Short mmCIF file of C-alpha atoms in Angstrom, two decimals:
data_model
loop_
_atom_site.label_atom_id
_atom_site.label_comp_id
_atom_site.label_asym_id
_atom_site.label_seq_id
_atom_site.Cartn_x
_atom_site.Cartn_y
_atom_site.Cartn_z
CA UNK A 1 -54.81 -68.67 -114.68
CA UNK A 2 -55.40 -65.27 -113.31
CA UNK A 3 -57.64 -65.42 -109.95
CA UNK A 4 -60.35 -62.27 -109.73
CA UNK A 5 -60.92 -60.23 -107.22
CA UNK A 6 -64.04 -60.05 -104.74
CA UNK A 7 -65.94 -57.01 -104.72
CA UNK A 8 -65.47 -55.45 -101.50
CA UNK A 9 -68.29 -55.06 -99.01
CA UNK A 10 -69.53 -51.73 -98.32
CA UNK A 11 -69.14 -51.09 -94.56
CA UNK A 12 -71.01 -47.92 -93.78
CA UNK A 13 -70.27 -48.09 -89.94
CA UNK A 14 -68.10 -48.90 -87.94
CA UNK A 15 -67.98 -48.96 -83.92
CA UNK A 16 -65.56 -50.47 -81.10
CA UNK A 17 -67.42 -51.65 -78.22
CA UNK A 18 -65.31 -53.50 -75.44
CA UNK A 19 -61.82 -55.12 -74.85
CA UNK A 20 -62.18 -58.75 -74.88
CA UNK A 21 -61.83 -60.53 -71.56
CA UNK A 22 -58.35 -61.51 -72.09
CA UNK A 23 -57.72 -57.90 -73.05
CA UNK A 24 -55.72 -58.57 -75.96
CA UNK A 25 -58.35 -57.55 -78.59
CA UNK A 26 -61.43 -55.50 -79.14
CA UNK A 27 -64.91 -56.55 -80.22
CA UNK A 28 -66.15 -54.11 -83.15
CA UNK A 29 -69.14 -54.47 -85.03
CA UNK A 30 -69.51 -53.43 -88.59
CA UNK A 31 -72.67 -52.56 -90.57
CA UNK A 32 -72.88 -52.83 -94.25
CA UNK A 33 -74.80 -51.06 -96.97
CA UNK A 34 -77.00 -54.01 -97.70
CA UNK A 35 -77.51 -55.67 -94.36
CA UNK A 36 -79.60 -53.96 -91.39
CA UNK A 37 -77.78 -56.81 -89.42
CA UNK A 38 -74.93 -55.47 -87.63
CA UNK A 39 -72.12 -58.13 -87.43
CA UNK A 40 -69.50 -58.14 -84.11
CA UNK A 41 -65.95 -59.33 -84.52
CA UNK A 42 -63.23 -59.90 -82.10
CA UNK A 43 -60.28 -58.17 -83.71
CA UNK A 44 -56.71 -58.55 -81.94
CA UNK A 45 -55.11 -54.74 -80.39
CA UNK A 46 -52.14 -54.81 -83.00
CA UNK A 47 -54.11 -55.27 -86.11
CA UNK A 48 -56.03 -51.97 -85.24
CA UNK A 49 -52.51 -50.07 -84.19
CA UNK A 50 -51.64 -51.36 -87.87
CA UNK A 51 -54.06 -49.88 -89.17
CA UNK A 52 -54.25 -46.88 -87.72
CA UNK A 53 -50.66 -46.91 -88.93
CA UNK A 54 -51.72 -47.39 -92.59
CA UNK A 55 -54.24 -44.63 -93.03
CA UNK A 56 -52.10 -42.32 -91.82
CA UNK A 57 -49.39 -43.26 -94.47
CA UNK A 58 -52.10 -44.02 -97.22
CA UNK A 59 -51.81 -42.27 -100.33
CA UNK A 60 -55.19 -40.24 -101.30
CA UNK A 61 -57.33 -41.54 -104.16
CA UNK A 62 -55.71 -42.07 -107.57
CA UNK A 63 -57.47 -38.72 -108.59
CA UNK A 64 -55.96 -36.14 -106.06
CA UNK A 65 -59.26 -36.14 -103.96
CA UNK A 66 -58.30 -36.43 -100.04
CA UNK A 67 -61.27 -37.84 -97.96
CA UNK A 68 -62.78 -35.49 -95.81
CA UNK A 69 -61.82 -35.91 -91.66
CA UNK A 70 -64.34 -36.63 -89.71
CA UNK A 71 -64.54 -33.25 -87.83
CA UNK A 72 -61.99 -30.69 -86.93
CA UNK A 73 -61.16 -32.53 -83.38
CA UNK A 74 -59.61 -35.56 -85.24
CA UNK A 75 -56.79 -33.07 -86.62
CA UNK A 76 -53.45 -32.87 -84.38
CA UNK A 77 -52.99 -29.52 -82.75
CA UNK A 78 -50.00 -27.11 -84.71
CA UNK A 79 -46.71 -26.81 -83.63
CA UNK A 80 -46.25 -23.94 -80.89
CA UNK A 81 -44.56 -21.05 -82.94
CA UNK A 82 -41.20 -20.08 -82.45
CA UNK A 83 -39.41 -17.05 -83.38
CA UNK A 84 -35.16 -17.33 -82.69
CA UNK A 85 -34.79 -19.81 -80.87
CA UNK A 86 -37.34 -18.59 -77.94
CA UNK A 87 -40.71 -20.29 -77.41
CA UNK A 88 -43.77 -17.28 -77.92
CA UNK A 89 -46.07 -17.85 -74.64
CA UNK A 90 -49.55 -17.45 -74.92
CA UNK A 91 -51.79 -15.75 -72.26
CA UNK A 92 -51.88 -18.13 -69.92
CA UNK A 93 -49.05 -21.21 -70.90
CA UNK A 94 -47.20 -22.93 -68.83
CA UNK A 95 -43.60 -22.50 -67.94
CA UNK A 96 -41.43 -23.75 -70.02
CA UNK A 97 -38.76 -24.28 -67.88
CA UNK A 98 -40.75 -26.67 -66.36
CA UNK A 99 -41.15 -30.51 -67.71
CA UNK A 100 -44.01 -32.64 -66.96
CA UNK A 101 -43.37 -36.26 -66.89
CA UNK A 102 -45.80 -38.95 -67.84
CA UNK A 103 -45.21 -42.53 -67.72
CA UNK A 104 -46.79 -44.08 -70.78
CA UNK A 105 -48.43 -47.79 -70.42
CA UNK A 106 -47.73 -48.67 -73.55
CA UNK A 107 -45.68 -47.88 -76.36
CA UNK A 108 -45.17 -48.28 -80.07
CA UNK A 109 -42.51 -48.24 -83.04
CA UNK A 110 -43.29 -48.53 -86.91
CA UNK A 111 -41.77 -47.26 -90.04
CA UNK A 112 -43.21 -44.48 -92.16
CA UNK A 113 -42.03 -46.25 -95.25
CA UNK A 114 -42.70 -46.27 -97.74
CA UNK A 115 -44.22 -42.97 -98.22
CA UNK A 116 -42.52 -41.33 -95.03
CA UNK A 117 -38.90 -41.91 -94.58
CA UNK A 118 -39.05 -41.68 -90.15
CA UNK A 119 -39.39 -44.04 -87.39
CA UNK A 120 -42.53 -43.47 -85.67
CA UNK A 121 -42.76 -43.74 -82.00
CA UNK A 122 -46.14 -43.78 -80.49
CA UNK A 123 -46.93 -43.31 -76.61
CA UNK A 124 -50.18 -44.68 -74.95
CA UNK A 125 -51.33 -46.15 -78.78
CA UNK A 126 -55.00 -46.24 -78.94
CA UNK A 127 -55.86 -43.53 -76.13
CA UNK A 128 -57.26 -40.02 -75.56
CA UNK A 129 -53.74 -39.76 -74.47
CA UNK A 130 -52.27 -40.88 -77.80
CA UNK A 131 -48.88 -38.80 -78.78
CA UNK A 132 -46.67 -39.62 -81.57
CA UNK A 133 -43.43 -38.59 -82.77
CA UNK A 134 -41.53 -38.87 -85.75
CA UNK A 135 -37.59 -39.77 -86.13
CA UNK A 136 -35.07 -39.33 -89.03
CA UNK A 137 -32.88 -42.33 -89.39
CA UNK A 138 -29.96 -40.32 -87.72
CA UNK A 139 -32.15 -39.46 -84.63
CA UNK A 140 -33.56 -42.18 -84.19
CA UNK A 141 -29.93 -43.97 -83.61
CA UNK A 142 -29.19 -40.95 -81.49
CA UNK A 143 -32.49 -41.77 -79.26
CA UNK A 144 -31.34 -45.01 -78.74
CA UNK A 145 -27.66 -44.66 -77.84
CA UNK A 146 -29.02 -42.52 -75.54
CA UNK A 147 -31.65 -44.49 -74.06
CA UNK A 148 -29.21 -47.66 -73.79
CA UNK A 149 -26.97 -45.41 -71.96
CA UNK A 150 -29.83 -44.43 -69.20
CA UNK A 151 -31.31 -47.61 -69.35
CA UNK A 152 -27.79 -49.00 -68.19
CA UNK A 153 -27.44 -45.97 -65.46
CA UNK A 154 -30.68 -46.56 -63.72
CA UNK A 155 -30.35 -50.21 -63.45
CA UNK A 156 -26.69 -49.05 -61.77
CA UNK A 157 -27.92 -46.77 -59.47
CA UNK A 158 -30.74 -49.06 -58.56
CA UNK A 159 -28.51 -52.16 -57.59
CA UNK A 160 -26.64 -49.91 -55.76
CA UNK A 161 -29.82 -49.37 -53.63
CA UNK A 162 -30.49 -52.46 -53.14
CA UNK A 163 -26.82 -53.12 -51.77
CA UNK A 164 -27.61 -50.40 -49.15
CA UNK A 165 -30.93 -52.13 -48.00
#
């Protein structure tokens, strides 16, 4: 016997409000096309990373049409041109000799697949601060030999400074 599918409800908006007290989910309230009654929900922080993951790997409509973005904010900035090898600097850019280290608060991996074939690594998910990257197979493994190998030389020089104290 073949089970049939519920219609789906029309949400027309959608808002986050607060962190819940515990701080491991978000209250959001929906409101749908046939109800003036907004409804509030308590949705866990993962679930919404997840999702944002899946719209950004979901496939456009079955007839080509790609939904509109929001507005032209919600679009990641280019990549800074580069002509042999050399950055071009703007009026005005920073050095580039110069790096700026940030410590992010949290961090996050998924997989592209099926429809991108990279390891995504996301730093401070969820924030104004949001930055993602994306890895081939081969650089990922390359990321993480390396990081292993720091990893292992900071905890080193760090009992060694605890010896000395």
């Amino acid at each position: 016997m073949q089970q049939s599918k519920a219609p789906a409800i029309n949400v027309i908006d959608i808002r986050a409000h607060e962190y819940t007290p515990d701080g491991k989910g978000i209250i959001v309230s929906l409101a749908t096309k046939y109800s003036p009654e907004r409804r509030n929900y308590s949705v866990p922080v993962e679930c919404l990373y997840n999702l944002i993951s899946d719209l950004r790997t979901l496939k456009p409509p079955s007839d080509g049409a790609a939904p509109a973005p929001a507005d032209e904010t919600s679009q990641p900035d280019p990549a800074p041109s580069q002509a042999s090898g050399q950055a071009i600097l703007s009026p005005g850019a920073k050095d580039l000799t110069r790096l700026n280290v940030t410590v992010p608060k949290k961090w996050m991996l998924r997989s592209g697949l099926p429809d991108h074939p990279l390891v995504v690594l996301v730093f401070d998910p969820m924030t104004e601060k949001q930055s993602g990257y994306g890895l081939t197979a081969a650089a990922a493994r390359e990321m993480a030999v390396g990081l292993v190998k720091y990893a292992d030389t900071l905890a080193k020089h760090q009992a060694k400074k605890q010896e000395l104290n």
